[in-house]
Short mmCIF file of C-alpha atoms in Angstrom, two decimals:
data_model
loop_
_atom_site.label_atom_id
_atom_site.label_comp_id
_atom_site.label_asym_id
_atom_site.label_seq_id
_atom_site.Cartn_x
_atom_site.Cartn_y
_atom_site.Cartn_z
CA MET A 26 -1.71 1.26 41.39
CA SER A 27 -1.34 4.90 42.27
CA ASP A 28 -3.69 7.84 42.57
CA GLU A 29 -1.67 9.81 40.08
CA HIS A 30 -3.44 10.71 36.85
CA ARG A 31 -1.52 10.78 33.66
CA LEU A 32 -4.20 11.24 31.00
CA ARG A 33 -7.20 13.48 31.34
CA THR A 34 -9.92 14.72 29.00
CA GLU A 35 -11.98 17.82 29.68
CA GLY A 36 -15.27 18.41 27.87
CA TYR A 37 -13.85 16.53 24.91
CA SER A 38 -16.00 16.18 21.79
CA LEU A 39 -15.11 14.94 18.34
CA PHE A 40 -16.92 15.56 15.07
CA TYR A 41 -16.75 13.91 11.66
CA GLY A 42 -17.90 16.87 9.58
CA SER A 43 -21.10 17.87 11.34
CA PHE A 44 -21.69 14.47 12.96
CA ARG A 45 -20.81 14.40 16.65
CA ALA A 46 -19.06 11.09 17.32
CA LEU A 47 -17.92 11.79 20.88
CA ASN A 48 -19.90 13.96 23.23
CA ASP A 49 -18.41 16.01 26.05
CA ILE A 50 -16.22 13.42 27.71
CA THR A 51 -14.42 14.27 30.93
CA VAL A 52 -12.36 11.54 32.56
CA ASP A 53 -9.13 10.96 34.47
CA ILE A 54 -7.07 7.92 33.48
CA PRO A 55 -4.92 6.72 36.40
CA ALA A 56 -1.20 6.18 35.93
CA ASN A 57 0.47 2.76 36.11
CA ALA A 58 -2.81 0.93 35.87
CA ILE A 59 -4.84 -0.72 33.17
CA THR A 60 -7.98 1.13 32.18
CA SER A 61 -10.37 -0.63 29.86
CA ILE A 62 -12.94 1.06 27.70
CA ILE A 63 -16.01 -1.09 27.06
CA GLY A 64 -19.30 -0.52 25.33
CA PRO A 65 -21.45 -1.74 22.46
CA SER A 66 -20.19 -1.61 18.86
CA GLY A 67 -20.12 1.84 17.33
CA CYS A 68 -20.11 3.69 20.66
CA GLY A 69 -16.87 5.49 19.87
CA LYS A 70 -14.48 3.43 22.03
CA SER A 71 -11.78 3.24 19.36
CA THR A 72 -12.26 6.84 18.31
CA PHE A 73 -11.87 7.87 21.94
CA LEU A 74 -8.75 5.75 22.33
CA ARG A 75 -7.26 7.21 19.16
CA SER A 76 -7.72 10.68 20.59
CA PHE A 77 -4.86 10.15 23.03
CA ASN A 78 -2.24 9.88 20.27
CA ARG A 79 -4.11 12.08 17.78
CA MET A 80 -4.57 9.29 15.24
CA ASN A 81 -8.01 10.67 14.39
CA GLU A 82 -6.29 13.53 12.61
CA LEU A 83 -5.52 11.15 9.75
CA ILE A 84 -9.21 11.10 8.86
CA PRO A 85 -10.22 14.03 6.67
CA GLY A 86 -12.83 16.34 8.17
CA VAL A 87 -12.30 15.56 11.85
CA ARG A 88 -12.77 18.42 14.31
CA ILE A 89 -12.51 18.43 18.08
CA THR A 90 -13.52 20.64 20.98
CA GLY A 91 -12.42 20.46 24.60
CA ARG A 92 -9.04 19.33 25.84
CA VAL A 93 -6.98 16.17 26.15
CA LEU A 94 -4.15 16.44 28.66
CA LEU A 95 -1.05 14.31 29.10
CA ASP A 96 0.73 15.10 32.37
CA GLY A 97 -1.18 18.34 32.49
CA GLU A 98 -0.17 19.46 28.99
CA ASP A 99 -2.67 19.96 26.18
CA ILE A 100 -1.70 17.32 23.59
CA PHE A 101 -3.12 19.34 20.71
CA LEU A 102 -0.62 22.11 21.39
CA GLU A 103 2.25 19.65 21.42
CA ASP A 104 4.29 18.43 18.47
CA VAL A 105 2.53 15.30 17.22
CA VAL A 106 5.79 13.36 16.80
CA ALA A 107 6.83 14.11 20.40
CA LEU A 108 3.36 13.09 21.58
CA ARG A 109 3.38 9.76 19.74
CA LYS A 110 6.80 9.01 21.14
CA LYS A 111 5.26 9.23 24.61
CA VAL A 112 1.98 7.52 23.72
CA GLY A 113 2.42 4.23 21.88
CA MET A 114 -0.30 2.18 20.23
CA VAL A 115 -1.08 -1.44 19.49
CA PHE A 116 -3.73 -2.08 16.88
CA GLN A 117 -6.56 -4.56 16.53
CA ARG A 118 -4.97 -6.56 13.75
CA PRO A 119 -1.29 -7.39 14.18
CA ASN A 120 0.43 -5.11 11.67
CA PRO A 121 4.16 -5.86 11.65
CA PHE A 122 6.04 -4.28 8.76
CA PRO A 123 7.23 -6.64 6.01
CA LYS A 124 10.74 -6.39 7.46
CA THR A 125 12.85 -8.56 9.73
CA ILE A 126 11.92 -9.02 13.38
CA PHE A 127 14.89 -6.87 14.38
CA ASP A 128 14.06 -4.07 11.95
CA ASN A 129 10.46 -4.03 13.13
CA VAL A 130 11.46 -3.40 16.73
CA ALA A 131 14.27 -1.02 15.74
CA TYR A 132 11.99 1.01 13.48
CA GLY A 133 10.81 3.53 16.08
CA PRO A 134 14.21 4.09 17.74
CA ARG A 135 15.83 4.59 14.32
CA ILE A 136 13.18 7.13 13.36
CA HIS A 137 13.99 8.99 16.55
CA GLY A 138 17.68 9.00 15.75
CA ALA A 139 19.18 5.87 17.36
CA ARG A 140 22.35 5.03 15.43
CA ASP A 141 24.55 3.25 17.97
CA ARG A 142 24.51 -0.43 17.01
CA GLY A 143 25.17 -1.95 20.38
CA GLY A 144 22.64 0.29 22.07
CA LEU A 145 20.05 -0.53 19.44
CA ALA A 146 20.61 -4.27 19.78
CA ALA A 147 20.26 -4.00 23.57
CA LEU A 148 17.08 -1.96 23.20
CA VAL A 149 15.60 -4.47 20.76
CA GLU A 150 16.39 -7.34 23.15
CA ARG A 151 14.93 -5.51 26.14
CA SER A 152 11.75 -4.64 24.21
CA LEU A 153 11.32 -8.21 23.00
CA ARG A 154 11.89 -9.50 26.55
CA ASP A 155 9.33 -7.07 27.94
CA ALA A 156 6.87 -8.25 25.30
CA ALA A 157 7.54 -11.88 26.30
CA LEU A 158 8.71 -12.77 22.80
CA TRP A 159 12.49 -12.86 23.19
CA ASP A 160 12.83 -16.56 23.96
CA GLU A 161 10.83 -17.53 20.88
CA VAL A 162 12.68 -15.34 18.37
CA LYS A 163 16.15 -14.68 19.77
CA ASP A 164 17.77 -17.08 17.30
CA ASP A 165 16.16 -15.67 14.19
CA LEU A 166 15.92 -11.94 14.57
CA GLN A 167 16.69 -11.64 10.86
CA LYS A 168 13.63 -13.67 9.91
CA SER A 169 10.68 -11.88 8.29
CA ALA A 170 8.16 -10.75 10.89
CA LEU A 171 5.41 -11.98 8.60
CA ALA A 172 6.53 -15.56 9.20
CA LEU A 173 5.48 -15.37 12.87
CA SER A 174 2.13 -16.62 14.14
CA GLY A 175 -0.65 -14.12 14.78
CA GLY A 176 -0.06 -14.08 18.52
CA GLN A 177 3.68 -13.67 18.07
CA GLN A 178 3.08 -10.88 15.57
CA GLN A 179 0.93 -9.03 18.07
CA ARG A 180 3.59 -9.38 20.78
CA LEU A 181 6.11 -8.13 18.22
CA CYS A 182 3.91 -5.09 17.67
CA ILE A 183 3.87 -4.57 21.44
CA ALA A 184 7.67 -4.85 21.50
CA ARG A 185 7.85 -2.38 18.62
CA ALA A 186 5.73 0.08 20.60
CA LEU A 187 7.81 -0.48 23.77
CA ALA A 188 11.08 0.17 21.93
CA VAL A 189 10.16 3.85 21.56
CA GLU A 190 10.05 3.93 25.40
CA PRO A 191 6.59 5.44 25.75
CA GLU A 192 4.82 6.37 28.98
CA VAL A 193 1.38 5.36 27.85
CA ILE A 194 0.31 2.40 25.71
CA LEU A 195 -3.01 2.43 23.90
CA MET A 196 -4.40 -0.91 22.80
CA ASP A 197 -7.30 -1.19 20.40
CA GLU A 198 -8.82 -4.66 20.95
CA PRO A 199 -5.33 -6.16 20.83
CA ALA A 200 -6.51 -9.74 21.24
CA SER A 201 -9.66 -9.79 19.14
CA ALA A 202 -7.88 -11.34 16.15
CA LEU A 203 -6.09 -13.97 18.28
CA ASP A 204 -6.91 -17.44 19.53
CA PRO A 205 -7.64 -18.01 23.26
CA ILE A 206 -4.11 -19.11 24.16
CA ALA A 207 -2.47 -16.17 22.43
CA THR A 208 -5.06 -13.94 24.08
CA LEU A 209 -4.14 -15.30 27.49
CA ARG A 210 -0.47 -14.56 26.86
CA ILE A 211 -1.26 -10.97 25.90
CA GLU A 212 -3.35 -10.58 29.05
CA GLU A 213 -0.53 -11.91 31.25
CA LEU A 214 1.82 -9.56 29.47
CA LEU A 215 -0.43 -6.60 30.28
CA GLN A 216 -0.19 -7.37 33.99
CA ALA A 217 3.60 -7.23 33.80
CA LEU A 218 3.62 -4.07 31.70
CA LYS A 219 1.46 -1.98 33.99
CA GLN A 220 4.32 -1.69 36.50
CA LYS A 221 6.06 0.59 34.04
CA TYR A 222 3.33 1.94 31.79
CA THR A 223 -0.09 3.50 31.86
CA ILE A 224 -2.27 1.27 29.72
CA VAL A 225 -5.60 2.04 28.10
CA ILE A 226 -7.27 -0.87 26.35
CA VAL A 227 -10.41 -1.00 24.26
CA THR A 228 -12.19 -4.32 24.37
CA HIS A 229 -15.60 -5.60 23.41
CA ASN A 230 -15.00 -8.62 25.58
CA MET A 231 -16.41 -7.87 29.03
CA GLN A 232 -14.75 -10.88 30.64
CA GLN A 233 -11.45 -9.58 29.40
CA ALA A 234 -12.10 -6.14 30.85
CA ALA A 235 -13.04 -7.71 34.17
CA ARG A 236 -9.97 -9.96 34.17
CA VAL A 237 -7.25 -7.53 33.19
CA SER A 238 -8.21 -3.99 34.06
CA ASP A 239 -8.04 -1.95 37.25
CA PHE A 240 -10.42 0.71 36.02
CA THR A 241 -13.25 0.55 33.52
CA ALA A 242 -14.93 3.19 31.43
CA PHE A 243 -18.33 2.31 29.97
CA MET A 244 -19.35 4.16 26.83
CA MET A 245 -22.63 4.21 24.97
CA THR A 246 -24.31 6.17 22.20
CA ASP A 247 -27.13 8.60 22.96
CA GLU A 248 -30.22 9.30 20.83
CA GLN A 249 -28.12 11.34 18.36
CA ARG A 250 -25.70 8.38 18.01
CA ALA A 251 -22.91 10.34 19.69
CA GLY A 252 -20.61 8.38 22.00
CA ASN A 253 -20.93 9.28 25.66
CA LEU A 254 -19.01 8.20 28.71
CA VAL A 255 -21.67 6.67 30.92
CA GLU A 256 -19.64 5.59 33.89
CA PHE A 257 -16.05 5.37 35.01
CA GLY A 258 -14.69 3.67 38.12
CA PRO A 259 -12.67 0.81 39.56
CA THR A 260 -13.38 -2.30 37.51
CA LYS A 261 -14.66 -4.20 40.50
CA GLN A 262 -17.21 -1.55 41.29
CA ILE A 263 -18.35 -1.20 37.66
CA PHE A 264 -18.95 -4.92 37.41
CA THR A 265 -20.52 -5.48 40.84
CA THR A 266 -22.27 -2.29 41.87
CA PRO A 267 -22.64 -0.02 38.83
CA ARG A 268 -24.23 3.31 39.62
CA ASP A 269 -25.88 3.75 36.24
CA ARG A 270 -28.81 1.66 35.08
CA ARG A 271 -27.41 1.44 31.52
CA THR A 272 -24.09 0.06 32.77
CA GLU A 273 -25.90 -2.60 34.72
CA ASP A 274 -28.01 -3.54 31.69
CA TYR A 275 -24.94 -3.80 29.51
CA ILE A 276 -22.75 -5.85 31.82
CA SER A 277 -25.60 -8.18 32.65
CA GLY A 278 -25.97 -8.81 28.92
CA ARG A 279 -29.34 -7.19 28.41
CA PHE A 280 -28.09 -5.45 25.24
CA GLY A 281 -24.97 -4.88 23.21
CA MET B 18 -48.99 -33.30 -11.11
CA ARG B 19 -46.52 -33.23 -13.99
CA ARG B 20 -47.30 -30.40 -16.37
CA TYR B 21 -45.24 -31.69 -19.28
CA PRO B 22 -45.71 -35.44 -19.11
CA SER B 23 -44.20 -36.23 -22.51
CA ALA B 24 -41.71 -33.33 -22.79
CA GLY B 25 -39.15 -34.77 -20.40
CA SER B 26 -36.95 -36.89 -22.62
CA TRP B 27 -36.64 -34.71 -25.75
CA ARG B 28 -36.22 -31.61 -23.60
CA MET B 29 -33.33 -33.31 -21.86
CA ALA B 30 -31.83 -34.29 -25.23
CA LEU B 31 -32.15 -30.70 -26.43
CA ARG B 32 -30.38 -29.40 -23.35
CA LYS B 33 -27.61 -31.90 -23.85
CA ALA B 34 -27.23 -30.90 -27.50
CA GLY B 35 -27.12 -27.23 -26.50
CA GLN B 36 -24.43 -27.93 -23.98
CA GLY B 37 -22.47 -29.96 -26.51
CA SER B 38 -22.61 -27.42 -29.32
CA ALA B 39 -21.79 -24.51 -27.00
CA PHE B 40 -18.81 -26.40 -25.69
CA SER B 41 -17.47 -27.25 -29.15
CA LEU B 42 -18.01 -23.65 -30.27
CA PHE B 43 -15.94 -22.30 -27.37
CA TRP B 44 -13.35 -24.97 -27.92
CA MET B 45 -12.98 -24.05 -31.58
CA ALA B 46 -12.84 -20.34 -30.80
CA GLY B 47 -10.09 -20.99 -28.28
CA ILE B 48 -8.12 -23.08 -30.75
CA ALA B 49 -8.56 -20.50 -33.51
CA ALA B 50 -7.47 -17.57 -31.35
CA THR B 51 -4.41 -19.44 -30.10
CA ALA B 52 -3.59 -20.53 -33.65
CA VAL B 53 -3.71 -16.96 -34.96
CA MET B 54 -1.33 -15.75 -32.24
CA LEU B 55 1.04 -18.64 -32.76
CA ALA B 56 0.89 -18.10 -36.51
CA VAL B 57 2.01 -14.49 -36.19
CA VAL B 58 4.88 -15.29 -33.89
CA GLY B 59 5.76 -18.46 -35.78
CA TYR B 60 5.72 -16.82 -39.21
CA VAL B 61 7.96 -13.96 -38.09
CA VAL B 62 10.37 -16.23 -36.28
CA VAL B 63 10.55 -18.81 -39.10
CA LYS B 64 10.97 -16.16 -41.80
CA GLY B 65 13.51 -14.19 -39.78
CA ALA B 66 15.52 -16.99 -38.25
CA PRO B 67 17.77 -17.68 -41.26
CA GLN B 68 19.05 -14.10 -41.06
CA LEU B 69 19.97 -14.38 -37.40
CA SER B 70 23.69 -14.74 -36.92
CA PRO B 71 26.28 -13.20 -34.59
CA ASP B 72 27.05 -10.69 -37.36
CA PHE B 73 23.44 -9.58 -37.45
CA PHE B 74 23.74 -8.39 -33.85
CA THR B 75 27.19 -6.86 -34.10
CA THR B 76 27.07 -4.90 -37.36
CA SER B 77 25.06 -1.77 -37.96
CA PRO B 78 22.71 -1.21 -40.89
CA ARG B 79 24.50 0.22 -43.90
CA GLY B 80 21.58 2.19 -45.21
CA GLY B 81 20.52 2.32 -48.82
CA LEU B 82 17.92 0.33 -50.72
CA SER B 83 19.52 -3.05 -50.25
CA GLY B 84 19.08 -2.96 -46.47
CA GLU B 85 22.40 -4.56 -45.81
CA GLY B 86 23.99 -4.88 -42.40
CA GLY B 87 22.69 -5.93 -39.00
CA ILE B 88 20.93 -4.20 -36.16
CA ALA B 89 23.72 -3.26 -33.75
CA SER B 90 23.08 0.51 -33.75
CA THR B 91 19.32 0.01 -33.40
CA ILE B 92 19.87 -2.16 -30.32
CA VAL B 93 22.01 0.60 -28.79
CA THR B 94 19.46 3.27 -29.70
CA THR B 95 16.63 1.20 -28.26
CA PHE B 96 18.57 0.71 -25.04
CA TYR B 97 19.36 4.43 -24.70
CA LEU B 98 15.81 5.43 -25.46
CA VAL B 99 14.32 3.01 -22.94
CA LEU B 100 16.76 4.24 -20.30
CA MET B 101 16.16 7.93 -20.98
CA THR B 102 12.40 7.52 -21.14
CA LEU B 103 12.40 5.73 -17.80
CA LEU B 104 14.68 8.37 -16.32
CA VAL B 105 12.01 10.96 -17.09
CA ALA B 106 8.82 8.95 -16.59
CA ALA B 107 9.73 6.91 -13.49
CA PRO B 108 10.39 9.70 -10.98
CA LEU B 109 7.64 11.88 -12.40
CA GLY B 110 5.06 9.08 -12.48
CA VAL B 111 5.91 7.60 -9.10
CA CYS B 112 5.98 11.00 -7.40
CA ALA B 113 2.65 11.93 -8.98
CA ALA B 114 1.16 8.66 -7.72
CA ILE B 115 2.59 9.28 -4.23
CA TYR B 116 0.96 12.68 -4.21
CA MET B 117 -2.35 11.24 -5.42
CA VAL B 118 -2.48 8.38 -2.92
CA GLU B 119 -0.57 9.59 0.13
CA TYR B 120 -1.34 13.31 0.19
CA ALA B 121 -4.30 14.33 -1.96
CA GLY B 122 -6.15 11.13 -1.10
CA ALA B 123 -5.80 11.87 2.62
CA THR B 124 -7.32 15.33 2.71
CA ARG B 125 -10.65 16.87 1.93
CA SER B 126 -9.39 20.20 0.65
CA HIS B 127 -11.31 21.12 -2.48
CA LEU B 128 -8.13 21.92 -4.36
CA ALA B 129 -6.60 18.48 -3.74
CA VAL B 130 -9.82 16.60 -4.46
CA GLY B 131 -10.36 18.63 -7.65
CA PHE B 132 -6.82 18.01 -8.74
CA LEU B 133 -7.20 14.31 -8.04
CA ARG B 134 -10.31 14.11 -10.19
CA VAL B 135 -8.65 15.94 -13.09
CA ALA B 136 -5.51 13.81 -12.77
CA ARG B 137 -7.42 10.50 -12.77
CA PHE B 138 -9.52 11.62 -15.74
CA GLY B 139 -6.40 12.77 -17.57
CA VAL B 140 -4.56 9.53 -16.91
CA GLU B 141 -7.48 7.44 -18.15
CA THR B 142 -8.01 9.56 -21.25
CA LEU B 143 -4.32 9.67 -22.14
CA ALA B 144 -4.11 5.88 -21.86
CA GLY B 145 -6.68 5.56 -24.66
CA ILE B 146 -5.28 8.12 -27.09
CA PRO B 147 -3.61 6.79 -30.28
CA SER B 148 0.13 7.02 -29.85
CA ILE B 149 0.65 9.08 -33.01
CA ILE B 150 -1.08 11.96 -31.18
CA PHE B 151 1.69 11.81 -28.57
CA GLY B 152 4.09 11.82 -31.51
CA LEU B 153 2.52 14.94 -33.00
CA PHE B 154 2.63 16.65 -29.63
CA GLY B 155 6.27 15.65 -29.16
CA TYR B 156 7.09 16.85 -32.66
CA ALA B 157 5.41 20.21 -32.13
CA LEU B 158 6.84 20.83 -28.67
CA PHE B 159 10.21 19.11 -28.41
CA VAL B 160 11.38 18.78 -31.99
CA THR B 161 10.19 22.16 -33.27
CA ALA B 162 9.34 24.65 -30.52
CA LEU B 163 12.16 23.68 -28.15
CA HIS B 164 14.59 23.05 -31.04
CA PHE B 165 15.65 19.62 -29.75
CA GLY B 166 15.35 18.37 -33.33
CA PHE B 167 14.89 14.72 -34.21
CA SER B 168 16.80 13.34 -31.27
CA LEU B 169 16.94 10.91 -28.38
CA LEU B 170 15.99 13.83 -26.14
CA SER B 171 12.82 14.68 -28.07
CA ALA B 172 11.90 11.02 -28.42
CA SER B 173 12.44 10.18 -24.76
CA LEU B 174 10.36 13.17 -23.63
CA ALA B 175 7.57 12.22 -26.01
CA GLY B 176 7.96 8.57 -24.94
CA ALA B 177 7.69 9.62 -21.31
CA CYS B 178 4.39 11.37 -22.07
CA LEU B 179 3.24 8.14 -23.73
CA ILE B 180 4.05 5.85 -20.80
CA LEU B 181 3.25 8.25 -17.93
CA PRO B 182 -0.40 7.14 -17.77
CA VAL B 183 0.51 3.47 -17.36
CA VAL B 184 3.31 4.27 -14.88
CA ILE B 185 1.01 6.48 -12.79
CA ARG B 186 -1.84 3.98 -12.86
CA THR B 187 0.26 1.00 -11.81
CA ALA B 188 2.11 3.06 -9.19
CA GLU B 189 -1.21 4.26 -7.80
CA GLU B 190 -2.49 0.70 -7.57
CA ALA B 191 0.77 -0.47 -5.99
CA LEU B 192 0.62 2.25 -3.33
CA LYS B 193 -3.06 1.62 -2.63
CA ALA B 194 -2.30 -2.07 -2.13
CA VAL B 195 0.00 -1.28 0.82
CA PRO B 196 -2.08 -2.13 3.92
CA ALA B 197 -3.30 0.93 5.84
CA GLY B 198 -2.07 -0.82 8.99
CA TYR B 199 1.55 -0.26 7.94
CA ARG B 200 1.00 3.47 7.69
CA GLU B 201 -0.89 3.63 10.98
CA ALA B 202 1.80 1.63 12.78
CA SER B 203 4.56 3.83 11.43
CA LEU B 204 2.77 7.07 12.29
CA SER B 205 1.88 5.79 15.76
CA LEU B 206 5.59 5.22 16.40
CA GLY B 207 6.25 8.89 15.79
CA ALA B 208 7.29 8.81 12.13
CA ASN B 209 6.01 11.65 10.00
CA ARG B 210 4.28 11.15 6.67
CA TRP B 211 7.42 11.38 4.55
CA GLU B 212 9.36 8.96 6.78
CA THR B 213 6.41 6.59 6.60
CA ILE B 214 6.32 6.77 2.82
CA ARG B 215 10.09 6.39 2.46
CA LYS B 216 10.67 3.61 4.98
CA VAL B 217 7.48 1.58 4.90
CA VAL B 218 5.18 2.39 1.98
CA LEU B 219 7.69 2.57 -0.88
CA PRO B 220 9.60 -0.61 0.08
CA SER B 221 6.31 -2.52 0.33
CA ALA B 222 5.11 -1.12 -2.98
CA LEU B 223 8.40 -1.69 -4.78
CA PRO B 224 7.43 -4.87 -6.68
CA GLY B 225 4.25 -3.19 -7.94
CA LEU B 226 6.15 -0.05 -8.89
CA THR B 227 8.71 -2.14 -10.76
CA THR B 228 5.95 -3.93 -12.64
CA GLY B 229 4.63 -0.59 -13.86
CA LEU B 230 8.06 0.47 -15.04
CA ILE B 231 8.62 -2.79 -16.89
CA LEU B 232 5.25 -2.33 -18.58
CA GLY B 233 6.56 1.08 -19.65
CA VAL B 234 9.70 -0.55 -21.03
CA GLY B 235 7.56 -2.90 -23.12
CA ARG B 236 5.60 0.04 -24.43
CA VAL B 237 8.76 1.89 -25.52
CA LEU B 238 10.15 -1.28 -27.13
CA SER B 239 7.09 -1.78 -29.28
CA GLU B 240 6.25 1.83 -30.09
CA THR B 241 6.82 3.16 -33.61
CA ALA B 242 4.48 6.06 -34.33
CA VAL B 243 5.76 8.36 -31.57
CA PHE B 244 9.39 7.79 -32.44
CA TYR B 245 8.82 8.03 -36.18
CA VAL B 246 8.11 11.74 -35.78
CA THR B 247 10.47 12.55 -32.90
CA LEU B 248 13.52 10.34 -33.22
CA GLY B 249 14.13 10.77 -36.92
CA GLY B 250 15.47 7.65 -38.55
CA SER B 251 19.25 7.72 -38.64
CA TYR B 252 20.71 4.23 -38.74
CA ARG B 253 23.92 5.37 -37.09
CA THR B 254 24.79 4.78 -33.48
CA PRO B 255 23.79 7.86 -31.47
CA THR B 256 26.68 9.87 -30.04
CA SER B 257 24.76 12.31 -27.83
CA ILE B 258 21.26 12.88 -26.54
CA LEU B 259 20.73 15.23 -29.48
CA SER B 260 21.54 12.47 -31.99
CA SER B 261 18.83 11.11 -34.23
CA GLY B 262 18.43 7.34 -34.34
CA ARG B 263 16.08 4.43 -34.91
CA THR B 264 14.82 1.86 -32.46
CA MET B 265 14.46 -1.76 -33.43
CA ALA B 266 10.73 -1.35 -33.98
CA LEU B 267 11.37 1.66 -36.22
CA HIS B 268 14.04 -0.28 -38.06
CA VAL B 269 11.49 -2.95 -38.89
CA TYR B 270 9.31 -0.26 -40.41
CA TYR B 271 12.13 1.29 -42.44
CA LEU B 272 13.37 -2.09 -43.68
CA ALA B 273 9.90 -3.12 -44.77
CA MET B 274 8.91 0.13 -46.44
CA GLU B 275 12.13 1.50 -47.86
CA THR B 276 14.39 -1.44 -48.65
CA ARG B 277 14.22 -4.77 -50.40
CA ALA B 278 15.41 -6.62 -47.29
CA PHE B 279 12.03 -7.85 -46.14
CA GLU B 280 13.52 -10.93 -44.49
CA LYS B 281 15.75 -8.68 -42.35
CA ALA B 282 12.65 -6.87 -41.16
CA MET B 283 11.34 -10.28 -40.14
CA ALA B 284 14.57 -11.10 -38.35
CA THR B 285 14.51 -7.81 -36.45
CA GLY B 286 10.88 -8.50 -35.62
CA ALA B 287 11.81 -11.90 -34.28
CA VAL B 288 14.43 -10.36 -32.00
CA LEU B 289 11.85 -7.82 -30.79
CA ILE B 290 9.34 -10.57 -30.07
CA LEU B 291 11.89 -12.47 -28.01
CA LEU B 292 12.79 -9.29 -26.14
CA ILE B 293 9.15 -8.55 -25.34
CA ILE B 294 8.62 -12.14 -24.19
CA ALA B 295 11.60 -11.63 -21.87
CA VAL B 296 10.07 -8.40 -20.55
CA ASN B 297 6.78 -10.19 -19.85
CA LEU B 298 8.61 -12.99 -18.07
CA ALA B 299 10.32 -10.35 -15.96
CA ILE B 300 6.92 -8.90 -15.00
CA ASN B 301 5.68 -12.34 -13.99
CA MET B 302 8.78 -12.96 -11.92
CA VAL B 303 8.50 -9.64 -10.14
CA SER B 304 4.83 -10.11 -9.30
CA ARG B 305 5.47 -13.66 -8.13
CA ARG B 306 8.22 -12.38 -5.86
CA LEU B 307 5.77 -9.78 -4.62
CA SER B 308 3.26 -12.35 -3.47
CA ALA B 309 6.03 -14.52 -2.01
CA SER B 310 7.53 -11.69 0.04
CA MET B 311 4.08 -10.69 1.28
CA ARG B 312 3.58 -14.18 2.64
CA GLY B 313 6.83 -13.88 4.53
#
């Protein structure tokens, strides 16, 4: 863990048409640590997460105010392709392409111009090793990714994101579609990955947030149904001595 | 308290009788419908079969009232016409569908949404218009105004107009069936929209796109009205895209109406039926491969 901050939002709001989905969020996400975003359903956790790689722009009618900074640079002024190369994402449902295992992992590097065969093969191996999948698939890299189990598919998606060599990895409930054993493997993997990457993970599983993350952000909707950041701090503090009454109510299971 | 103390047994019998008669009615309807279809195919095949010989496929019609000769030139013409029609309709239809699903469908600009509505309405309306109307349009525009004459060119352009609706519709459905997760994953890895379409969406949609094109092939094979007024009716083998010609379906029409060789019309019909059965089998195979490849 370091005190460095890699991601930062300043007075960040997001609107779907005239509806305010995220309200004035200011937060610093520490580098080389796992930050989890928790909160009840519909509080804007995923929308907030998707702000960091500008995936919300795919939805027609989205408008934002405020700033999102990556290493001090406003991400909305940056080229979106360059940004997404630095900020990778793993989705809720494993979504490998209907291609071979190798081609899945090589997809990003190829898009960004990797042509050298040996280099590509080495990169694919390293990414699969980092995603703790190499030993299970090294003998059939030419097999369809869709033939893997759900947990393997999700680790493949992590490997695919790692292969682009990002600085930040966003994870949107990466284990919610997996069984407990596969979930455990993903959680162990996260601990290994945070040495190299800044990780932001959305989860609706509070135990998971408490187990895996170093910092926790608690979000909740206000009376206008806009998502607000209620509290941010070290995970231990959020779960033992929350400063805000609403955080305490939520983590003690009084609602949500 | 039972409200109908004595009604129980005859009511039950009535219900049983109702069930029985309904069942036999449906059964008979099913048999009758199947019999009609088999009768059509069977009659044509039985009547035409005696004419089928290697010569029938390798010689061209000789023209005249007697209807002598085979169908060689009409097979060639049919093949050219199918190819040329696809060459026009496939890129146009698939690109239109890509625009509708991947671009216009992903924005809220009034222009794109308005265009989308008009395009969908157009596609649905065109699909229901009698094909002779396409023929008249093709005659007026390609044959006359553009001076392409009765030719493969005119016919393939008119044929493309005819099958565009079905190509666009099936392509649209095929593209929509590609999971949104594929697009999201590709974009999140830093691919732009075009790279995503080219490398992920189109390969995944390929079986569906192919199905649409094969449906178009079937349509061209069986069409007569459009080609009657755009292709002319020459029984010779076409030598250029400006040659007139007749497809197998047209040949059936000419044989039946203008010659005494009714049994040759039947034989040509039988060949057409077999060809269309083959096309349908191809569609089934492609869609089965689709579901197989999706399972991994």
